[in-house]
XYZ file of N, CA and C in Angstrom:
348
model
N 30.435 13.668 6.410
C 30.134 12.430 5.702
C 31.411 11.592 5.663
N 30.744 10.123 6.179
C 32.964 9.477 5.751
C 33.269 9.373 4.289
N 34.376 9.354 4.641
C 34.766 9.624 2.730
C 34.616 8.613 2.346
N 34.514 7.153 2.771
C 34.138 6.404 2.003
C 32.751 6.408 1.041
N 31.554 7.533 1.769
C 30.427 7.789 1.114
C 30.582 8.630 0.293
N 31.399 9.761 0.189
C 31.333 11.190 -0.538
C 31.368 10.415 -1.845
N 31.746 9.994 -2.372
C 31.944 9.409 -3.777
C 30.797 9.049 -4.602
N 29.907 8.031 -3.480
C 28.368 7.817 -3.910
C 27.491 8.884 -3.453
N 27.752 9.353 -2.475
C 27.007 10.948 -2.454
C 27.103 12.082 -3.320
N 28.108 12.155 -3.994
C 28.274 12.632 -5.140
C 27.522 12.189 -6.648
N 27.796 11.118 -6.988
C 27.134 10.018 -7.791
C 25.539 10.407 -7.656
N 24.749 10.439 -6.282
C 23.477 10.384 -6.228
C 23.180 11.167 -6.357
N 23.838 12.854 -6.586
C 23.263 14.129 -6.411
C 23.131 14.530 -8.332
N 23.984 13.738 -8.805
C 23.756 13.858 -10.094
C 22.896 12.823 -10.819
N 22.257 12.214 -10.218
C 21.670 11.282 -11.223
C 19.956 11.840 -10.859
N 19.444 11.477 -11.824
C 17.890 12.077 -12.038
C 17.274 10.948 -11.732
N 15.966 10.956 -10.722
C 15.262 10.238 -9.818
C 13.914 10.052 -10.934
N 13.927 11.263 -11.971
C 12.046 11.419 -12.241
C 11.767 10.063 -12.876
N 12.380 8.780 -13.463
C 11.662 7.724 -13.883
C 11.315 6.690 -13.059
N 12.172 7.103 -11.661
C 11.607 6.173 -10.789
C 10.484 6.897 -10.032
N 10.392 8.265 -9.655
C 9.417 9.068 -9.345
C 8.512 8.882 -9.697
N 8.165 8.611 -11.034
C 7.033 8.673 -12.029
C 6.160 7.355 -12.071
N 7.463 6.713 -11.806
C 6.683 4.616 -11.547
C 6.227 4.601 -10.194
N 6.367 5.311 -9.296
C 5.783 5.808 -7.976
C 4.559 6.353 -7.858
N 4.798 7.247 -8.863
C 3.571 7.853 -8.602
C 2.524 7.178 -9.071
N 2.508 6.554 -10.464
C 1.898 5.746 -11.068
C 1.288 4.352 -10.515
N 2.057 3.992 -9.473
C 1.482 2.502 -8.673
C 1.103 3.213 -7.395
N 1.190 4.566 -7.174
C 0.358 4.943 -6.337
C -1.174 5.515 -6.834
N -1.279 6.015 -7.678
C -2.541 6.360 -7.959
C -3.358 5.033 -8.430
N -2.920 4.200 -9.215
C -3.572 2.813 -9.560
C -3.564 2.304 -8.060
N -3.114 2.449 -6.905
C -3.932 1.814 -5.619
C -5.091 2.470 -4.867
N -4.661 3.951 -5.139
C -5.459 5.052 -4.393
C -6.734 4.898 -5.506
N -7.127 4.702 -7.109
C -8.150 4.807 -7.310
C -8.828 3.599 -6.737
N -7.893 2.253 -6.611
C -9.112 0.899 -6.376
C -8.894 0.903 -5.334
N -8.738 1.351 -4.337
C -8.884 1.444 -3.253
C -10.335 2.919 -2.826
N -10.221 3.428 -3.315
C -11.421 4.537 -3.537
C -12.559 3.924 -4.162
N -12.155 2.744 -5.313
C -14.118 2.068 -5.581
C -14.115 1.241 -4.425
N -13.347 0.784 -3.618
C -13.664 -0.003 -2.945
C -14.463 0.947 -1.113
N -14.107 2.193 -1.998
C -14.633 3.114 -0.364
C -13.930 2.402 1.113
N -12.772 2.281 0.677
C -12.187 2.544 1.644
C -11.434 3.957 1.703
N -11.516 5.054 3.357
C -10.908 6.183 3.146
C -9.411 6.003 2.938
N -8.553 6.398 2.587
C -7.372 6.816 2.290
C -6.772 8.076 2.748
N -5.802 8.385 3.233
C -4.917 9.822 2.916
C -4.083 9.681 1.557
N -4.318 10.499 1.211
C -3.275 10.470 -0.130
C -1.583 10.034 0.645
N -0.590 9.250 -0.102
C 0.570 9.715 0.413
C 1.528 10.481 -0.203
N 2.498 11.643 0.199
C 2.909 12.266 -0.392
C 4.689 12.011 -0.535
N 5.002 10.946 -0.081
C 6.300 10.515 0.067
C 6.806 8.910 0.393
N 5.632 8.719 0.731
C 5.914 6.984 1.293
C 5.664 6.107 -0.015
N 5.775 4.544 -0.021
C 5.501 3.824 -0.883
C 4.332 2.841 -0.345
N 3.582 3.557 0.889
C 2.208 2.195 0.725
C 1.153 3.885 1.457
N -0.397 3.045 1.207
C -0.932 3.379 1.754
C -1.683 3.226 2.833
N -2.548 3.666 3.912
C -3.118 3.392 4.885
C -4.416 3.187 4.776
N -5.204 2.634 4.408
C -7.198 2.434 4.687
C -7.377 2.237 5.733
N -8.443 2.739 5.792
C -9.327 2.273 7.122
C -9.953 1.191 7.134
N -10.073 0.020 8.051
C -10.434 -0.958 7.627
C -11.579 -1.207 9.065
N -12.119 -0.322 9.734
C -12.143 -0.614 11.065
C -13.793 -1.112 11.001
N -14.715 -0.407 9.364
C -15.866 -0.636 9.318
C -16.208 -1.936 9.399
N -15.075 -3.488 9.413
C -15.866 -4.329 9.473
C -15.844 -5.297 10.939
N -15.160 -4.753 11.587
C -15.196 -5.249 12.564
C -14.435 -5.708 13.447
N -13.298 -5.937 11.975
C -12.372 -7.116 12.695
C -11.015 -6.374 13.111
N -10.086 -6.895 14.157
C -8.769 -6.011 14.235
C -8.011 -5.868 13.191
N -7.100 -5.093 12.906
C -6.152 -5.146 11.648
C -5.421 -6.461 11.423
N -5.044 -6.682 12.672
C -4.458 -8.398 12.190
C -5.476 -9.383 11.943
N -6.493 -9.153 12.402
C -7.642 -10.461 11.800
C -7.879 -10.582 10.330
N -8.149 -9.101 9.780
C -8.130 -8.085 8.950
C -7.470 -8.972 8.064
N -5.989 -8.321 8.392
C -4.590 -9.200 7.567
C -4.823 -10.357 7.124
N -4.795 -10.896 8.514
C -4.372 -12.597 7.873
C -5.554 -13.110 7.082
N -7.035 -12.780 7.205
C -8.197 -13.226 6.505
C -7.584 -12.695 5.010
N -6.863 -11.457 4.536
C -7.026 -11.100 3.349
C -6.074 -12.075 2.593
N -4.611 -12.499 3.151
C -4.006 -13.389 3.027
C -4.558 -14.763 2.754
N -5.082 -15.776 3.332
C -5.641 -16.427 3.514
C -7.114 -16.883 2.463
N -7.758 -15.565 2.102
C -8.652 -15.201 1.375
C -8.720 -14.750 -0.087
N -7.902 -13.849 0.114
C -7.818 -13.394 -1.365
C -6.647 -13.564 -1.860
N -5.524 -14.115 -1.142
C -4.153 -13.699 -1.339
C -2.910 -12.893 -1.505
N -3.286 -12.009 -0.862
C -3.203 -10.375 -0.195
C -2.659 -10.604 0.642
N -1.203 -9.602 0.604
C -0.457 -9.756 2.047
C -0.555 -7.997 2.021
N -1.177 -7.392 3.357
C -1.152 -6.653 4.057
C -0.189 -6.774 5.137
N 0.078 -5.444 5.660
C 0.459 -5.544 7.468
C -0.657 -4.339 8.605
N -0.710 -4.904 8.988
C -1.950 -5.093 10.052
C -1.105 -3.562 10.916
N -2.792 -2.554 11.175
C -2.333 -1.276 11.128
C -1.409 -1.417 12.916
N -2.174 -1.983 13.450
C -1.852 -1.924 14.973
C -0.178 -1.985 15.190
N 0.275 -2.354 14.523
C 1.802 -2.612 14.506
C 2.620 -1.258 14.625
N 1.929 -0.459 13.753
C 1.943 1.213 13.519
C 1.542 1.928 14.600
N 1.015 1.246 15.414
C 0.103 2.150 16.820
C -1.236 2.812 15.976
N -1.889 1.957 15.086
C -2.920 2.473 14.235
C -3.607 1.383 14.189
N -4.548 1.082 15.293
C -5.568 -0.172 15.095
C -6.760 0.107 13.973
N -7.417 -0.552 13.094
C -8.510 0.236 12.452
C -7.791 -0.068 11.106
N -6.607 -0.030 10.822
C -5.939 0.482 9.604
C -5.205 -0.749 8.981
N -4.920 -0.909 7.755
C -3.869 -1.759 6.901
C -3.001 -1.267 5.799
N -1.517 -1.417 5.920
C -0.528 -0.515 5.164
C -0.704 -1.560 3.855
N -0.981 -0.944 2.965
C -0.986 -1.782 1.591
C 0.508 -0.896 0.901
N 1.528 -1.467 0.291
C 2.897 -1.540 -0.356
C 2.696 -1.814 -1.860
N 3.242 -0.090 -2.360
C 2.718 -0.319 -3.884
C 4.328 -0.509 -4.537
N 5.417 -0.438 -3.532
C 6.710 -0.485 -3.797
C 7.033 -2.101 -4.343
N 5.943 -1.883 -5.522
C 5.797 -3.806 -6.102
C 6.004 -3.394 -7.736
N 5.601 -4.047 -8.591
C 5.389 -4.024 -9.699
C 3.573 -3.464 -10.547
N 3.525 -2.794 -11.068
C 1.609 -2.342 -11.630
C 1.471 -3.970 -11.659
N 2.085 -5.135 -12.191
C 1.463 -6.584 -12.463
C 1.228 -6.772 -10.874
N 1.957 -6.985 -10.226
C 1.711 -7.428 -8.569
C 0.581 -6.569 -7.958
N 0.332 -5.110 -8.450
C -0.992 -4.377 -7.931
C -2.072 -5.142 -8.089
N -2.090 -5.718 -9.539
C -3.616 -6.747 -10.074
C -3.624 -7.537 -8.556
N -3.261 -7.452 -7.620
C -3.642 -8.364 -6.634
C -4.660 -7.609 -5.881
N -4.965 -5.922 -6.107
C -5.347 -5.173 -5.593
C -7.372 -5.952 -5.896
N -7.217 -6.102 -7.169
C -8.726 -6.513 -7.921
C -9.169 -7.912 -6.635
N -8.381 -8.517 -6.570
C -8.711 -9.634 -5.136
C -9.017 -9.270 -4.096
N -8.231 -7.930 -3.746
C -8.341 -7.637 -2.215
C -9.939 -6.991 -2.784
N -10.442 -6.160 -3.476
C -11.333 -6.254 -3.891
C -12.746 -6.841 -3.689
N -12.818 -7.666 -4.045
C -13.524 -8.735 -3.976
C -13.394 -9.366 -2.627
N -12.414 -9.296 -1.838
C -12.155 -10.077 -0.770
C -13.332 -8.647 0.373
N -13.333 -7.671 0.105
C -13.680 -6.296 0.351
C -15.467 -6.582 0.722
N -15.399 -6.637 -0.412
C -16.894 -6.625 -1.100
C -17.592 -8.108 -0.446
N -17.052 -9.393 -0.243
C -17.239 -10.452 0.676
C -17.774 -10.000 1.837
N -16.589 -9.390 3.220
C -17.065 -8.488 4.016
C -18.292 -7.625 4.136
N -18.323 -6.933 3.326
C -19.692 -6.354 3.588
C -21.159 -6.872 3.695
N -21.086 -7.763 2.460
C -22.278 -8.740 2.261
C -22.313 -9.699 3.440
N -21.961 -9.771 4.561
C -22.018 -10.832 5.505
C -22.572 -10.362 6.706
């Protein structure tokens, strides 16, 4: 390690992660449940800060996907294909629980889709 790091590598090995852990986990399960009424599948994630849905039931590519949810509900996604995962959209819970309430739009933006 260069020694200019050992100092903050040191620093980081002592400091306790669980309240940011815990706000993690917490804006992850508040996406994974509304994202589950919304029946879209999910993998749980066990380390990352967004998740993956499947988005492929309606038709459209992930970037069509995207930019309509943008555009629509006001939802910024990134469009799965970027990932080498067409079908899919990475939703980023590495936000605030207030910035999730955007989740209730994508929502509705969801539920639009189907009815059409």
């Amino acid at each position: 390690v260069p020694s200019f790091l050992q100092a903050s590598a040191c620093e980081a090995l002592g400091t306790s992660t669980s309240d940011s852990r815990e706000k993690y986990r917490r804006r992850r399960n508040i996406t994974l449940d509304v994202l589950a009424e919304m029946a879209l599948p999910t993998v749980r994630p066990e380390g990352a800060f967004y998740a993956f849905p499947r988005i492929s039931e309606f038709g459209l590519s992930s970037e069509e996907f995207c930019l309509r949810a943008i555009e629509e509900a006001g939802v910024a996604l990134v469009p799965g294909v970027f990932f080498g995962a067409e079908g899919f959209a990475r939703i980023s819970y590495a936000v605030s629980e207030e910035t999730l309430q955007g989740l209730a739009r994508l929502h509705g933006f969801v539920g639009r889709l189907r009815t059409l």
